Amino acid sequence: MKLKINGREYEIVSGPGTTLLDVLRYELRLTGTKEGCGTGSCGSCTVLVDGKAINSCLVIVGEVEGKEITTIEGLSRQGKLHPLQQAFINEGAVQCGFCTPGILLTAKAFLDSNSHPTESQIRQAIAGNLCRCTGYDKIVRAIMSVADS
Amino acid sequence: MAKYSVVGKRIPRIDALSKVTGTAIYSGDVTLPDMLYGKVCRSPHAHAIIRRLDVTKARSLEGVMAVITASDVPGYKNRSPLLLVEMPHLAQEKVVYAAQPVAVVAATSIEIAEKAVGLIEVEYEELPPVLDVLESMKPETPPIYPDLYTNFIARPPTDKDSKPSNIAYHISVNRGDLEAGFREADLIIENTFRTQPIHHGYLEPFAAVAKADVNGKVTIWTQTQGVFTARQMIAEFLGLPPTQVKLVPVEIGGAFGGKSYLPLAPLCALLAMKTGRPVRMEMSRDEVLRDGRPAPGSVTTIKIGVTKKGYITAASATFIYDAGGFPEMSHTMFVRGNTFSQYKIPNIKIEAFDVLTNTVPVTYYRAPSTPQSHFAIESQMDLISRALGMDPLQFRIQNSTAEGDTTPSGEILPKVGFKETLERMAEYLRQKGSLQGENRGRGVACGFWHGAAGSFGAYVNVNIDGTVTLVIGVTDVSGSRTSIAQIVAEEFGIPMEAVSIVVGDTDTAPWSSPSVGSQTIYSLSHAVYRACQDAKDQLRRLASPRLGVPASEIEFANGQAIFKGDTQKSIPLAALGRSSLGFRGEGPIVGRGSIAGLPPAPSVAVHAVDVEVDKETGKVKVLSYAVAQDVGLAINPMSIEGQIQGAVTQGIGWALMEGYVFDRGKVQNTTFLDYRMPTATDVPMIDTMLVEVGSTTGIYGLRHVGEPPMVGTLAAVANAIHSATGVRLKTLPMTPEAILKGIKKQGKS
Ligand code: FES
Ligand code: FES
């Protein structure tokens, strides 16, 4: 089976019933995608599939064959950070960083569909992504700063 | 002009780039060739004798490379189960909590390892579990450990406690004349408060990777707050000298006190030794919640007496902490230094107990013992100010301690900023104005943290290009690398980009205490500062003949060594760095610094929260939240704000929603769906005010930062709910059901 990840084709040996998260982390060694719970309730495994944020621990690779998958490793292009990545750095939205890849991808998908959200829309949008370190304050501000610019 | 050029600036974390790009390496990201996978076999019972443990079937499964039980552990040979050096990682003869490991397997795949765990045969003889601390404390309750005497931790048993007990640890404090103090009081209020066991909720589950080399040396990659303490614990478990074990630091996905103990690393290391192959172990979230060492639940009874004018005359309190199944992690030892210290109380009596039960053993969580004790103290302070009709902040200001006052532990307070911090909050609230609207209420509370201070070393290299490399042995759980780099940049007069920080492994880094007790930046900065001075002295000696000025007249700025009297006389650090090398040089410039025994710099954080309670559903909405904290000096305000905002959010979870659900000692809520933690929609923006009353002991006046902001949250929220509804909740969490019940009861009375 072939998967298209960050614009590149990968030949996969894991069976079609393997979760996308396991394929990313264990087979392809794309370890930027994190596993916080494995049951769809923390968002740390979020990746984009055809531009939509999904929990990769809940999806099996058979379902995403032929689709465009973006992981955190593919968010910056040609060494240039995505504005959200830069904003997360500048605003202090990163502490331990374990939630960061998932929240960045959730935020990207959200801003792609709603470029001028309110604070409460941002909070709703990232409500599926837990962060235990930051209290969300600086994460929300970072996303707002990108939305405003 | 600002006093400092890099210290005090909002500088982004130096580890942020690797984290936003997904390239930072955490324990679970480490892969070695030919790696095996380990899995733990756990007890299904909370309290049972192991009658038979048979691993033959598991061992003979194809792909299984090793199965280990307690009898295979070298470190257990000469070990009493109560040696209290490290946690018993595998049960011997008896299990004392559900999910306690009894065996561990290494196999060529995770699937085979899991299958092998299923083939391990264990016969248990169930014993009635002891589940309630008050029950457990009673002398007639059978002891969980027949050889545990109270205060075993502190001293060997004496004749007095000839009877084994489930009270692992007990302390008492008596100052003044309690009875006389209460006689002087015009008002005495007594209440009992309860808190639930709570999990740290770090997002990264435990993981470890280990390998053993041909010389018998074991290398381990695992998330730990202290690589040297981890090395010690693992070495003891393996029966090896500590230097035969090497801990390699990795990024840590949240710790908050919960990653000082090592549930996997010792097992993983032993499997690597036995099999001769690298082994990886990872915990699922389910395992993290069942065996992930919560913060203890507590029962606190507290009595405070005050005069009509609102001066405290006496206080007594009994703090009981549920230790779970192991006696090691005492919480009472923190009570003496961390309760009633921010208030002047002439007559005081404190009793505190760590009590064993057959539930998951506890560990330290962000200001251990203190959010629990302050839930009681600060709720009680609120009740008294209401009864007196006094403003709750004024009541606290009027009773607050200052430099020279004696705390219950007998310590004379150094320079502290308690009053200043309370006043700062009072001023903030004056500006904000009173809270308008129905079913809304404001609560305030004050949290104290005494702080810890460990022993730390640091090396500084001045490189040939004029940059500086710092080598330390402390893993970063709070942004410490960035703050410490700011100090190095400040001291050498170089930009942040010219500083690099290496968190070394245990073979290369100088010894360091673990990153606990909010001590890291506070103490480590001393060692780093001294290392910088040492290197600067060497630079001065090199520069002095070249500039033709006395070494003592040289200072450092803009990457140069500069003569104080004439800034034209200067030489770049790069030139000095180069000149120290080579044939005629004086050798590399290496500064070293060490620190131990620094007195802590106590700190308070004052909280104010506005809530709205839906009277139909009982749901609490946190409308706004503010914290004023005395940080001494904010090295990096952005980083400190983040610490405060994170701590408050954890505290809101503790106050309103989190908590273990047990059934006969077994944790029932083992996913994030039923162990609910705050999401972005549960909290507002969190305002922070950094008060800077410099300590006399910290470099630049630093104080402890990471833990104080957790302490006051629980009571602040409870006090706000009282303001909004008239309902006083004394048991956590304050769920919608509990609030509704309170509202209904109120309607009846
Ligand atoms: S790991 Fe997928 S949602 Fe938590
Ligand atoms: S930064 Fe640690 S969980 Fe979000």
mmCIF file with all atom_site columns, C-alpha atoms in Angstrom, chain A residues 24-25 29-35 44 46 71-73 97-98 100-102, chain B residues 19 21-24 26 29:
data_model
loop_
_atom_site.group_PDB
_atom_site.id
_atom_site.type_symbol
_atom_site.label_atom_id
_atom_site.label_alt_id
_atom_site.label_comp_id
_atom_site.label_asym_id
_atom_site.label_entity_id
_atom_site.label_seq_id
_atom_site.pdbx_PDB_ins_code
_atom_site.Cartn_x
_atom_site.Cartn_y
_atom_site.Cartn_z
_atom_site.occupancy
_atom_site.B_iso_or_equiv
_atom_site.pdbx_formal_charge
_atom_site.auth_seq_id
_atom_site.auth_comp_id
_atom_site.auth_asym_id
_atom_site.auth_atom_id
_atom_site.pdbx_PDB_model_num
ATOM 1  C CA . LEU A 1 24  ? 3.729  7.223  11.208 1.00 0.00 ? 24  LEU A CA 1
ATOM 2  C CA . ARG A 1 25  ? 5.565  6.646  14.467 1.00 0.00 ? 25  ARG A CA 1
ATOM 3  C CA . ARG A 1 29  ? 9.710  7.074  12.125 1.00 0.00 ? 29  ARG A CA 1
ATOM 4  C CA . LEU A 1 30  ? 7.830  10.341 11.690 1.00 0.00 ? 30  LEU A CA 1
ATOM 5  C CA . THR A 1 31  ? 7.819  10.764 15.452 1.00 0.00 ? 31  THR A CA 1
ATOM 6  C CA . GLY A 1 32  ? 6.708  14.390 15.488 1.00 0.00 ? 32  GLY A CA 1
ATOM 7  C CA . THR A 1 33  ? 3.150  13.059 15.757 1.00 0.00 ? 33  THR A CA 1
ATOM 8  C CA . LYS A 1 34  ? 2.601  12.142 19.404 1.00 0.00 ? 34  LYS A CA 1
ATOM 9  C CA . GLU A 1 35  ? 0.469  9.617  21.242 1.00 0.00 ? 35  GLU A CA 1
ATOM 10 C CA . SER A 1 44  ? -1.760 15.031 20.387 1.00 0.00 ? 44  SER A CA 1
ATOM 11 C CA . THR A 1 46  ? -3.626 15.150 15.130 1.00 0.00 ? 46  THR A CA 1
ATOM 12 C CA . THR A 1 71  ? 2.102  15.761 9.613  1.00 0.00 ? 71  THR A CA 1
ATOM 13 C CA . ILE A 1 72  ? 4.001  18.272 11.695 1.00 0.00 ? 72  ILE A CA 1
ATOM 14 C CA . GLU A 1 73  ? 7.121  17.420 9.716  1.00 0.00 ? 73  GLU A CA 1
ATOM 15 C CA . GLY A 1 97  ? 5.825  20.683 23.415 1.00 0.00 ? 97  GLY A CA 1
ATOM 16 C CA . PHE A 1 98  ? 4.031  17.356 23.521 1.00 0.00 ? 98  PHE A CA 1
ATOM 17 C CA . THR A 1 100 ? 2.272  21.338 20.110 1.00 0.00 ? 100 THR A CA 1
ATOM 18 C CA . PRO A 1 101 ? 2.304  19.383 16.822 1.00 0.00 ? 101 PRO A CA 1
ATOM 19 C CA . GLY A 1 102 ? -1.341 18.396 17.235 1.00 0.00 ? 102 GLY A CA 1
ATOM 20 C CA . LYS B 2 19  ? 9.050  21.435 19.258 1.00 0.00 ? 19  LYS B CA 1
ATOM 21 C CA . THR B 2 21  ? 8.702  21.308 13.905 1.00 0.00 ? 21  THR B CA 1
ATOM 22 C CA . GLY B 2 22  ? 8.214  17.935 15.582 1.00 0.00 ? 22  GLY B CA 1
ATOM 23 C CA . THR B 2 23  ? 11.947 17.245 15.699 1.00 0.00 ? 23  THR B CA 1
ATOM 24 C CA . ALA B 2 24  ? 12.370 17.311 19.486 1.00 0.00 ? 24  ALA B CA 1
ATOM 25 C CA . TYR B 2 26  ? 11.122 12.403 23.645 1.00 0.00 ? 26  TYR B CA 1
ATOM 26 C CA . ASP B 2 29  ? 10.850 8.574  19.917 1.00 0.00 ? 29  ASP B CA 1
#
